[in-house]
mmCIF file of C-alpha atoms in Angstrom:
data_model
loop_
_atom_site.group_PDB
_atom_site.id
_atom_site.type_symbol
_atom_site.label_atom_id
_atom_site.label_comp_id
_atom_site.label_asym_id
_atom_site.label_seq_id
_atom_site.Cartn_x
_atom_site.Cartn_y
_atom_site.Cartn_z
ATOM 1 C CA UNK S 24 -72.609 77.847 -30.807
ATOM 2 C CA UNK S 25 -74.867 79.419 -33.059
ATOM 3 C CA UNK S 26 -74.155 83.850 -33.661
ATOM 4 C CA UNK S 27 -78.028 84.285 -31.841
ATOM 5 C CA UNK S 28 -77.034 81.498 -28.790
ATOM 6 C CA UNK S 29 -74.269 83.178 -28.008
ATOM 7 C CA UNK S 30 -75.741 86.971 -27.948
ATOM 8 C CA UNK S 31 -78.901 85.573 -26.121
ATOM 9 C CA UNK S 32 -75.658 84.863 -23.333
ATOM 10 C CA UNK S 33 -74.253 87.447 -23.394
ATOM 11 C CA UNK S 34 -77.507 88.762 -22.895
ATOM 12 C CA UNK S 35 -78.926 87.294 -19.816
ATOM 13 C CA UNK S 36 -75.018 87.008 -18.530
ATOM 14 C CA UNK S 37 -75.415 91.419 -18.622
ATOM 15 C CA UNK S 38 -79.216 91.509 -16.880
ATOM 16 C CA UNK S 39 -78.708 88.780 -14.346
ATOM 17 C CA UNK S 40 -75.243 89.502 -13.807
ATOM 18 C CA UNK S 41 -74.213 85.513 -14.534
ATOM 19 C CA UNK S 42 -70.692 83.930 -14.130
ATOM 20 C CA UNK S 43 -67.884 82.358 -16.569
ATOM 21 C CA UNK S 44 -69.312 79.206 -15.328
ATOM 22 C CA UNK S 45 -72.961 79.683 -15.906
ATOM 23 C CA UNK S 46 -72.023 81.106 -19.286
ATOM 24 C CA UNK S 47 -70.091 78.166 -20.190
ATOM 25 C CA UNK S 48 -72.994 75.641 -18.580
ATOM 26 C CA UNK S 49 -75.526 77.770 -21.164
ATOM 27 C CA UNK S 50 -73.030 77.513 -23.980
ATOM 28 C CA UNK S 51 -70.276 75.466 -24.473
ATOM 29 C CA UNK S 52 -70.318 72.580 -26.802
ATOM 30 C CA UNK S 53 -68.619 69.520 -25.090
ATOM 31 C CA UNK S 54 -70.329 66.773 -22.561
ATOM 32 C CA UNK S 55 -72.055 67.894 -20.074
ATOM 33 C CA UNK S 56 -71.196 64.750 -17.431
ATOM 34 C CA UNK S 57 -67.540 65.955 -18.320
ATOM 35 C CA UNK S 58 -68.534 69.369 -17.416
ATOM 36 C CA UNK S 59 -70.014 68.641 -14.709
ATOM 37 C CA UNK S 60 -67.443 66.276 -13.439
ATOM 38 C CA UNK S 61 -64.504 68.862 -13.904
ATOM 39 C CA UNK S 62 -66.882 71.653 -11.722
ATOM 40 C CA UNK S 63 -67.632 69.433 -8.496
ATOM 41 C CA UNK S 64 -64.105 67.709 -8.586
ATOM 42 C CA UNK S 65 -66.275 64.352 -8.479
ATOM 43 C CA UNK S 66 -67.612 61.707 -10.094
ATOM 44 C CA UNK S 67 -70.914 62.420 -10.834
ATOM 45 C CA UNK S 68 -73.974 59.477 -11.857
ATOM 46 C CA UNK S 69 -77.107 59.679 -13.168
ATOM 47 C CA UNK S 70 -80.685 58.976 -11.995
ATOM 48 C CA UNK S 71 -83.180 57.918 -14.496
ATOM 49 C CA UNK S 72 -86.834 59.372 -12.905
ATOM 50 C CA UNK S 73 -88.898 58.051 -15.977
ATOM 51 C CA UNK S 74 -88.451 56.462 -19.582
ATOM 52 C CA UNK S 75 -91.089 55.418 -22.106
ATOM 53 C CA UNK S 76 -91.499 55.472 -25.723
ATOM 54 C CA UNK S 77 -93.842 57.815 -26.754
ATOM 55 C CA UNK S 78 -95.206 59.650 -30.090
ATOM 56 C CA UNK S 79 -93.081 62.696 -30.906
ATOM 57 C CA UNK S 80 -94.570 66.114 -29.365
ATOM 58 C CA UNK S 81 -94.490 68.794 -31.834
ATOM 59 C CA UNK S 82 -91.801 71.259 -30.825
ATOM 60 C CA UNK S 83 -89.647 68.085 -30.220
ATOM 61 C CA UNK S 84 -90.384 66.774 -33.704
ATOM 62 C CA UNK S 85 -89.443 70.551 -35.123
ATOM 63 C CA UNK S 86 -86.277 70.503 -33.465
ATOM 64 C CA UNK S 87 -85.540 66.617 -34.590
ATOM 65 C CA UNK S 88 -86.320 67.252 -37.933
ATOM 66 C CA UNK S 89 -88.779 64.130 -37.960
ATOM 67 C CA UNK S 90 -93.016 64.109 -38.265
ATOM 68 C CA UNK S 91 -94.847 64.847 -35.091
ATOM 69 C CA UNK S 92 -95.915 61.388 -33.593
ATOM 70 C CA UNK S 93 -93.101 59.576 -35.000
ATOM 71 C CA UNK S 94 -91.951 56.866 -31.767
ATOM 72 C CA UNK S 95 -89.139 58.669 -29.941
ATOM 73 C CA UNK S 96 -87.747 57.578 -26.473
ATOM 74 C CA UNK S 97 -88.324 60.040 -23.870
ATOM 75 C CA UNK S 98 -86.445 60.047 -20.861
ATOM 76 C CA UNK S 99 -86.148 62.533 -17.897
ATOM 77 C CA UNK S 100 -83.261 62.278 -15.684
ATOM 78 C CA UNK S 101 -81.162 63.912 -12.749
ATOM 79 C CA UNK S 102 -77.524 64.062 -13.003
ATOM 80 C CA UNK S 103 -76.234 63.840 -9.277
ATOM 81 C CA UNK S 104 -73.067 63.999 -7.091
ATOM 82 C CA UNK S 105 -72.243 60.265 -7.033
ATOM 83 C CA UNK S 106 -70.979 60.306 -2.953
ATOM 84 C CA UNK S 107 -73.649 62.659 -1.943
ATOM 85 C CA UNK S 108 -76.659 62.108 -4.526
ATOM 86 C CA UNK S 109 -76.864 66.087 -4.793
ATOM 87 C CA UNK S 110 -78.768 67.068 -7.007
ATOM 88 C CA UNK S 111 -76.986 68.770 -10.411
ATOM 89 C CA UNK S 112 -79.241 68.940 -13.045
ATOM 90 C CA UNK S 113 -82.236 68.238 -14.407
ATOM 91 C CA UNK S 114 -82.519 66.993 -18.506
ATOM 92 C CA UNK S 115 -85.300 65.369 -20.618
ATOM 93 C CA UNK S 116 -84.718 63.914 -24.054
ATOM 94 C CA UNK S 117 -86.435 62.740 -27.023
ATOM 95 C CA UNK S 118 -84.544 60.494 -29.335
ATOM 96 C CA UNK S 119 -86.286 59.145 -33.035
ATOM 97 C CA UNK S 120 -85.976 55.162 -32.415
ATOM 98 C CA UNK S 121 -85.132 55.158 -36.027
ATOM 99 C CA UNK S 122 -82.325 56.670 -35.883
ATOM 100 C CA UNK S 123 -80.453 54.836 -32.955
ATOM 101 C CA UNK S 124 -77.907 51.896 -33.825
ATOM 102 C CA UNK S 125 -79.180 48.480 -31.699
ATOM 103 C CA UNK S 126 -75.938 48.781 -29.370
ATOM 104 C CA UNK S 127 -76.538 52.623 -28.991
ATOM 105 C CA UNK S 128 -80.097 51.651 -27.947
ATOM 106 C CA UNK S 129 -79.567 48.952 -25.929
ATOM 107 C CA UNK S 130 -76.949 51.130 -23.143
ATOM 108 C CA UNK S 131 -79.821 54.282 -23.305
ATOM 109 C CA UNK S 132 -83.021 52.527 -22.672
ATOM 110 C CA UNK S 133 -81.821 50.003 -20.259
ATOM 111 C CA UNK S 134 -79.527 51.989 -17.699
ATOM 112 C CA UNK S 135 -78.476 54.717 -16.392
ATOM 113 C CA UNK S 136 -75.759 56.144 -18.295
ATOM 114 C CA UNK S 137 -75.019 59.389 -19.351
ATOM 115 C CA UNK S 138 -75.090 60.115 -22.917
ATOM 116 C CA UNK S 139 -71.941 61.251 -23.423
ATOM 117 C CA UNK S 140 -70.134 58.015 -21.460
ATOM 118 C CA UNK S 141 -72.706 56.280 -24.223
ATOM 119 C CA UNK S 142 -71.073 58.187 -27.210
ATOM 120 C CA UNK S 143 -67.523 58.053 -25.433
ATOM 121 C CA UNK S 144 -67.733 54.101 -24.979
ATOM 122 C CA UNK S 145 -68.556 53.779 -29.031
ATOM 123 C CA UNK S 146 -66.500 56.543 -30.060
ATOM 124 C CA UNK S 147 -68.910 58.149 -31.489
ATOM 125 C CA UNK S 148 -68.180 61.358 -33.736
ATOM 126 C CA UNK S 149 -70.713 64.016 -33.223
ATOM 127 C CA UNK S 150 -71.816 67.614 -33.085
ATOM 128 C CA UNK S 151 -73.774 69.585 -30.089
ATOM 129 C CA UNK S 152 -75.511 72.701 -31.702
ATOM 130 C CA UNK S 153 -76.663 74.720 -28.610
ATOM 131 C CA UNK S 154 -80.431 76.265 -29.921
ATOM 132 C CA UNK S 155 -81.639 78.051 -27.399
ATOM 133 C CA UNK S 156 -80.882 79.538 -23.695
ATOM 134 C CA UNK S 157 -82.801 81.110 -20.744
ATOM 135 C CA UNK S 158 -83.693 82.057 -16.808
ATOM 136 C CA UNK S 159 -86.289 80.578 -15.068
ATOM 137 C CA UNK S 160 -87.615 82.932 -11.926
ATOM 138 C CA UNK S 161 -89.409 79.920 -10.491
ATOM 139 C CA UNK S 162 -90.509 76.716 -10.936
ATOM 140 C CA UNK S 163 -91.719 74.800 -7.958
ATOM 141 C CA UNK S 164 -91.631 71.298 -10.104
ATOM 142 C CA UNK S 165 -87.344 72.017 -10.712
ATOM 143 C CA UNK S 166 -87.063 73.224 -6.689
ATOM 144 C CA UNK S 167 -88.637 70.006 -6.124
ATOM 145 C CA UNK S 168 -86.708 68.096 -8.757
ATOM 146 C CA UNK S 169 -83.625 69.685 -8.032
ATOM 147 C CA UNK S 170 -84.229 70.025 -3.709
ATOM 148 C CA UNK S 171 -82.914 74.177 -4.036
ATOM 149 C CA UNK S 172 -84.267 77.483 -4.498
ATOM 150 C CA UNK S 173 -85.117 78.851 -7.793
ATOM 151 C CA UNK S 174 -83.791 80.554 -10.082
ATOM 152 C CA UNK S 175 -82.810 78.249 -12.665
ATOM 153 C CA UNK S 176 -80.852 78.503 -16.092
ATOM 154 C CA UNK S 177 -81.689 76.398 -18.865
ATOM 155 C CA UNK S 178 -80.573 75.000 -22.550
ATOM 156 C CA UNK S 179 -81.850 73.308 -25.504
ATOM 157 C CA UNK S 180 -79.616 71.647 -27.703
ATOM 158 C CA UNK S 181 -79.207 68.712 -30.754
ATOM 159 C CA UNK S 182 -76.716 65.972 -30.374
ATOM 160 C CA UNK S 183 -75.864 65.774 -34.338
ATOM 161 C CA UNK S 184 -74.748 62.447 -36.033
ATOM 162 C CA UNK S 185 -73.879 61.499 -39.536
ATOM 163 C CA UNK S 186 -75.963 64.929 -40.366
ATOM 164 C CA UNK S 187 -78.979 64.098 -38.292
ATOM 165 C CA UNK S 188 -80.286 64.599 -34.962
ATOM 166 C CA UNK S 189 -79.699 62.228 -32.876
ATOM 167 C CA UNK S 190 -81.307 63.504 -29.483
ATOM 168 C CA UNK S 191 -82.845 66.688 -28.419
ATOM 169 C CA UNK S 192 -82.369 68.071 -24.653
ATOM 170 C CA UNK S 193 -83.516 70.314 -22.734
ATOM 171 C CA UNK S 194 -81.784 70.674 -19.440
ATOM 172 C CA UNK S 195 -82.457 72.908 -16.006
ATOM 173 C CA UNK S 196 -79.267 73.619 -13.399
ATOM 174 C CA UNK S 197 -79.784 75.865 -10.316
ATOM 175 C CA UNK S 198 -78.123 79.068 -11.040
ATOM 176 C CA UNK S 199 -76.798 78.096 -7.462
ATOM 177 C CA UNK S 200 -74.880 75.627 -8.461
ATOM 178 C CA UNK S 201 -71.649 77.305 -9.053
ATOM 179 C CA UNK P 7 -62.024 62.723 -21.320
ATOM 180 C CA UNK P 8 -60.077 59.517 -19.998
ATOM 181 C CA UNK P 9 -59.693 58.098 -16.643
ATOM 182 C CA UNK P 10 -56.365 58.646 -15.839
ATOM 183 C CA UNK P 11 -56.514 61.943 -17.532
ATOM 184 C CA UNK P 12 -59.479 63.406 -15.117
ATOM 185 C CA UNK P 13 -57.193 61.600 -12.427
ATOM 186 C CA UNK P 14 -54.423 63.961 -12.815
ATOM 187 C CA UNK P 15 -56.329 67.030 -13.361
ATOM 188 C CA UNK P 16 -58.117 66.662 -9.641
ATOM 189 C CA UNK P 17 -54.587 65.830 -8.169
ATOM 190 C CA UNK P 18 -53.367 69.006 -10.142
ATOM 191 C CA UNK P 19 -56.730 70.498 -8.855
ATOM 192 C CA UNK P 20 -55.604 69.171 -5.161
ATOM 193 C CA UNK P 21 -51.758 70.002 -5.421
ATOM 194 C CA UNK P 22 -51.911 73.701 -6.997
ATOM 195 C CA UNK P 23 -55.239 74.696 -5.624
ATOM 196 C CA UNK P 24 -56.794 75.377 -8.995
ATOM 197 C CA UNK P 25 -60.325 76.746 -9.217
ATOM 198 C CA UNK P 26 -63.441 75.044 -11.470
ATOM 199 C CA UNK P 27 -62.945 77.477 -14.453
ATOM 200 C CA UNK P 28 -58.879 76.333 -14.370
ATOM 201 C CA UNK P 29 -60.206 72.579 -14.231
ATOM 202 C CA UNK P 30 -62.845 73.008 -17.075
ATOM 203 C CA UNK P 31 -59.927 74.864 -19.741
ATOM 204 C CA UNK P 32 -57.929 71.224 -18.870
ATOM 205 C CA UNK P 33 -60.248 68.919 -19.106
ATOM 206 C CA UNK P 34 -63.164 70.364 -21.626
ATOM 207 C CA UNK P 35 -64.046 68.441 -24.809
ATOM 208 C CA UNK P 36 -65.630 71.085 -26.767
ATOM 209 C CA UNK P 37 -64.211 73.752 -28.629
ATOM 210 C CA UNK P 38 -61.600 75.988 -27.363
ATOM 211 C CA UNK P 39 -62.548 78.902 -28.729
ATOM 212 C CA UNK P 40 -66.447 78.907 -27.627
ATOM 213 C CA UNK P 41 -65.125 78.287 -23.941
ATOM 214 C CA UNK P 42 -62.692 81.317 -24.378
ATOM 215 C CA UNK P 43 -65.442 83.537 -25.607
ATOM 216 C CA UNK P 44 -67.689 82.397 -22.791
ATOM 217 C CA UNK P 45 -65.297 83.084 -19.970
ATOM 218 C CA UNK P 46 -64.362 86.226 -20.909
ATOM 219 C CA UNK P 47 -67.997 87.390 -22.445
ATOM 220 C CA UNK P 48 -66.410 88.869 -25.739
ATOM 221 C CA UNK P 49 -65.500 87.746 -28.920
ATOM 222 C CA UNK P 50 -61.810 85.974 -29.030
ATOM 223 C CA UNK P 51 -59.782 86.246 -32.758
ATOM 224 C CA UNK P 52 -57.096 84.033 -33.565
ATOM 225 C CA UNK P 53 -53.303 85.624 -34.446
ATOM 226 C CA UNK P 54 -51.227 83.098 -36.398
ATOM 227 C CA UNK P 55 -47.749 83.435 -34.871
ATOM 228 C CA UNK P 56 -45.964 80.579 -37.659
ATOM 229 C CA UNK P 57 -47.213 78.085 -39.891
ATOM 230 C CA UNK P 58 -45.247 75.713 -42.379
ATOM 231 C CA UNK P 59 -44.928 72.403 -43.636
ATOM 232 C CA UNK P 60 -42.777 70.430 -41.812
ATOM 233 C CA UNK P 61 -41.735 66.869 -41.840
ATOM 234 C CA UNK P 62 -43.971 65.427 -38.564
ATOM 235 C CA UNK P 63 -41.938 65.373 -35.217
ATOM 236 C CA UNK P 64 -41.286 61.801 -33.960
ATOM 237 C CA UNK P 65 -43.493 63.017 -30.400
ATOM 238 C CA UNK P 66 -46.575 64.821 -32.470
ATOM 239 C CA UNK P 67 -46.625 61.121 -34.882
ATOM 240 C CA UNK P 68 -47.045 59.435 -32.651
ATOM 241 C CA UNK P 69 -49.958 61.145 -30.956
ATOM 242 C CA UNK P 70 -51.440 61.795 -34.589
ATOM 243 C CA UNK P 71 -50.848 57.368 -35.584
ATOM 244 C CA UNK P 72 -48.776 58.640 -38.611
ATOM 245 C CA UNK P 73 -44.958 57.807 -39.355
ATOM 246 C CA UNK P 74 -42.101 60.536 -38.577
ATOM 247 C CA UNK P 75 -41.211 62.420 -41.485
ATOM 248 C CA UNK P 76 -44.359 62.504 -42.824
ATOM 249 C CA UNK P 77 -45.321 65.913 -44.063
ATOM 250 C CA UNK P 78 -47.410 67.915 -41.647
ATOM 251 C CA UNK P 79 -48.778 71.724 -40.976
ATOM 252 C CA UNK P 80 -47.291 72.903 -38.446
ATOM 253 C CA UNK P 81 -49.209 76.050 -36.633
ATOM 254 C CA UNK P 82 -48.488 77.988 -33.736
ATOM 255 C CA UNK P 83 -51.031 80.574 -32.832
ATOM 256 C CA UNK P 84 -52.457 83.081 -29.850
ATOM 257 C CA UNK P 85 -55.933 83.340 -29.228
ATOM 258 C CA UNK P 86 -56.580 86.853 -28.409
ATOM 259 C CA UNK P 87 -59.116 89.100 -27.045
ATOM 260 C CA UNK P 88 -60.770 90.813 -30.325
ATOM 261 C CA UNK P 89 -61.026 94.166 -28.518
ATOM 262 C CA UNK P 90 -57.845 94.806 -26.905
ATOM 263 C CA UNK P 91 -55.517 92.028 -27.786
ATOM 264 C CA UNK P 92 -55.196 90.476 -24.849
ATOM 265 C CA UNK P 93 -53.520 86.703 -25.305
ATOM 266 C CA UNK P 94 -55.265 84.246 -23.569
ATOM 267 C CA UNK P 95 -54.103 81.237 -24.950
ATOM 268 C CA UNK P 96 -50.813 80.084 -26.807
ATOM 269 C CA UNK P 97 -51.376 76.666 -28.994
ATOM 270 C CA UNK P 98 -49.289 74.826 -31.428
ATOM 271 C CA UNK P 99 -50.900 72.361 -33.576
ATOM 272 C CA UNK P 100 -49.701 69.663 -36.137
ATOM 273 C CA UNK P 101 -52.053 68.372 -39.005
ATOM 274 C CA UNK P 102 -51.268 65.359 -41.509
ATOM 275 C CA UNK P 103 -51.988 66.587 -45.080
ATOM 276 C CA UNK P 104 -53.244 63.542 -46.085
ATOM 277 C CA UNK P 105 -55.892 63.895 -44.017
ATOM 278 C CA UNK P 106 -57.055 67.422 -45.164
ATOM 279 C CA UNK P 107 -59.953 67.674 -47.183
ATOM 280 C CA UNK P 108 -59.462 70.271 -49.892
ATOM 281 C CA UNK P 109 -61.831 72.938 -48.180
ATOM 282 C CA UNK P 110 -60.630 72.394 -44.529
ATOM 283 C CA UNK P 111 -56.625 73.060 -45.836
ATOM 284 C CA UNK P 112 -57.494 76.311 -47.707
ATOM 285 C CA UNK P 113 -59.168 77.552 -44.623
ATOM 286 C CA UNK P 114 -56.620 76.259 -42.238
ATOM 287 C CA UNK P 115 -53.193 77.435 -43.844
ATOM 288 C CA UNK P 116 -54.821 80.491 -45.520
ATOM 289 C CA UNK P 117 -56.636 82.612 -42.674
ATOM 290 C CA UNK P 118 -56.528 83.425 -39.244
ATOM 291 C CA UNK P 119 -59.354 81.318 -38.092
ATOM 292 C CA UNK P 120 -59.765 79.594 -34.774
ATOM 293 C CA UNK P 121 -59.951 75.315 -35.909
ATOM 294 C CA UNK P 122 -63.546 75.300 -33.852
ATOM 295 C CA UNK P 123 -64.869 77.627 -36.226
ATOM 296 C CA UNK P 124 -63.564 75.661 -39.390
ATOM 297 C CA UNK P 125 -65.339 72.674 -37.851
ATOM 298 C CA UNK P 126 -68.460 74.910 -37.524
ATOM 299 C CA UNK P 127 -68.468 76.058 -40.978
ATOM 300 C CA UNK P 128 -68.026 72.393 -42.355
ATOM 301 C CA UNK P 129 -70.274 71.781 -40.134
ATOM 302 C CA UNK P 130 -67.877 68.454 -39.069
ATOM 303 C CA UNK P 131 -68.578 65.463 -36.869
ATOM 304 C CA UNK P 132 -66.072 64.626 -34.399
ATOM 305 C CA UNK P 133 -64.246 63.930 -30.953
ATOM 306 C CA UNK P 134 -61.835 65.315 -28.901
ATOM 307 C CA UNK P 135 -59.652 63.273 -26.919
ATOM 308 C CA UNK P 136 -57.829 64.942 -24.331
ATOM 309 C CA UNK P 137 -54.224 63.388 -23.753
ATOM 310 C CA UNK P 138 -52.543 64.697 -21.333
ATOM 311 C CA UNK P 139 -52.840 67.815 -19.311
ATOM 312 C CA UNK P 140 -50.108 69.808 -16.764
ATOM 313 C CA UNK P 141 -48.617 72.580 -14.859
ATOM 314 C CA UNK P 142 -45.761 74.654 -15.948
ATOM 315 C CA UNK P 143 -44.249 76.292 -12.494
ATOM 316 C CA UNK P 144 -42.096 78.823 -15.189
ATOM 317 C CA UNK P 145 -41.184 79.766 -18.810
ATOM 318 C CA UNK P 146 -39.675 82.680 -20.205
ATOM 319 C CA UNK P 147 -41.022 81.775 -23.910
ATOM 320 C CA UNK P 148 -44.688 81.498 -22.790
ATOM 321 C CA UNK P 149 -44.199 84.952 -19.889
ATOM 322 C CA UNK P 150 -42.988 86.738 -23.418
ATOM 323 C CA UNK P 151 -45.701 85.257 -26.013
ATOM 324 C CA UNK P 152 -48.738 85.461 -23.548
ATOM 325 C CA UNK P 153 -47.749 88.784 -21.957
ATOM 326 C CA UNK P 154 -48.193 87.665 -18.465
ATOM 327 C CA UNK P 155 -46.298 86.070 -15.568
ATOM 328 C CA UNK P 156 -46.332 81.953 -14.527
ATOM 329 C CA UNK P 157 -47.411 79.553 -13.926
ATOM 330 C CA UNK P 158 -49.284 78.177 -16.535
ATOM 331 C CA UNK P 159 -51.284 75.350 -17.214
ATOM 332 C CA UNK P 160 -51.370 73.261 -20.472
ATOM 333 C CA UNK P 161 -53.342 70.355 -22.161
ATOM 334 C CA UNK P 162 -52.329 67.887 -25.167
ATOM 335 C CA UNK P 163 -55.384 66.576 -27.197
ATOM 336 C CA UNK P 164 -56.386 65.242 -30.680
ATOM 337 C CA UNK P 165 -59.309 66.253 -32.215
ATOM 338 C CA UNK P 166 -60.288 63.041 -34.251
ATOM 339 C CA UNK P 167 -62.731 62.700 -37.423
ATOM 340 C CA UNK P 168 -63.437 59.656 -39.237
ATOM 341 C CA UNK P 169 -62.146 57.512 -37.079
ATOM 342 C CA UNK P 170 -58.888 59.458 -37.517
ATOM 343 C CA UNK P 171 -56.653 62.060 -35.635
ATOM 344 C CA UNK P 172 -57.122 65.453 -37.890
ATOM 345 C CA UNK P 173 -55.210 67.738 -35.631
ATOM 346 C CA UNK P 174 -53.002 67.734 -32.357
ATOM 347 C CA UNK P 175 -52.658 70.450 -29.811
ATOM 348 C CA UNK P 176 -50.970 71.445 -27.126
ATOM 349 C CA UNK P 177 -52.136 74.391 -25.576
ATOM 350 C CA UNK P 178 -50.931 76.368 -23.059
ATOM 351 C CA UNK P 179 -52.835 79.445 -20.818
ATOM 352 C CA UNK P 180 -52.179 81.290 -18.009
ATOM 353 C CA UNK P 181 -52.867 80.214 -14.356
ATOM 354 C CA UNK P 182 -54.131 84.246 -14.070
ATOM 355 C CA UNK P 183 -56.733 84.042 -17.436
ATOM 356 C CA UNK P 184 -59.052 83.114 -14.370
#
């Protein structure tokens, strides 16, 4: 976690009097499905709502370090309960097609697997670099998305691979959650 | 985090009643020290209680894939509070030489500095596979070194670049940090 990330928490943690465990679902630098997992004492599954190969938008392509309109795979899913189908979170993704290995490719554009059981299944060796953090007051696309009451929380952040990124998310969890 | 391993924490989590935050400090696969600083909302320092080469315990060799006897930095340490001191966490840590890089050593068996933050610096790739995890009902050693009264709970993991185990902890904290 980047000196500014971690202030910025600190931050909102002071003004809307947050948690440990929205501070650590802002910040910390492991899996999110793991996360997740260990906080609702469940399995939890993911729900792909769309998926398409696209040209790069230009904040994504800042944050990717590749040229605007370059094809990346976009993809905006839910991460739910798996008994329930609750709602958890809310992500979407833009990864550079160049820069994903075939079997990498295959497991994230054909089902619906989390990306860290993708990099935990090939081992991979990464970093997460958390860029930025915030608090949503409303949004009545994530209260529908996410079936509960604003407010939200929210995180960018770069999966980082043999010194490139590999994937950029953004992801939105009810500050209700925990 | 592996099967079996998220299978004992919930029947830990079931047996001993522990709370999300509890779960999340077994079974987390990021770095220690962010998830420390974001639970307690203040910067955490590292105190180096020991360090020495050592020939490798037959128990940490075979964790790390190396043979017994081989040499090995051996590091116990408490991750404090920076303000007042406060130990939160009590780790001791075994790394193969050979698989220093030059850099890495200097900071590891020179300074007082947390092994996420090394990895930050170096901005280094990598996994962490968490072993085994537990409960200790009681423990004079760990009452006296973390200031505080049992139980506590405690986690074995390797933290694994190049296809390789650099480091591995155990760590232990107390049931109260939360």
């Amino acid at each position: 976690m980047m000196g500014s990330t971690k202030e910025k928490i600190w931050l909102l943690s002071r003004r809307y009097g947050l948690s440990p465990l929205h501070r650590i679902l802002l910040g910390h630098d492991g899996s999110m499905t793991v996360l997740l997992e260990l906080i609702v004492c469940c399995e939890v599954a993911l729900t792909t709502i769309s998926q398409s190969v696209v040209p790069c938008p230009g904040e994504a392509a800042k944050l990717l370090g590749v040229d605007t309109g370059e094809a990346v795979n976009e993809r905006d899913i839910l991460i739910v309960r798996k008994g329930d189908r609750t709602p958890l979170l809310y992500a979407r993704s833009y990864t550079p097609l160049s820069r994903l290995k075939p079997e990498f490719k295959t497991d994230l554009m054909r089902a619906d697997i989390p990306i860290g059981r993708i990099m935990q299944k090939y081992r991979m060796e990464a970093r997460r670099e958390i860029l930025d953090v915030g608090y949503l007051e409303r949004s009545q696309q994530l209260e529908s998305l996410l079936q509960c009451n604003a407010p939200f929380l929210w995180r960018v952040y770069n999966i980082i691979t043999e010194g490139k990124a590999l994937i950029t998310i953004k992801e939105f969890f009810p500050r209700s959650l925990t």
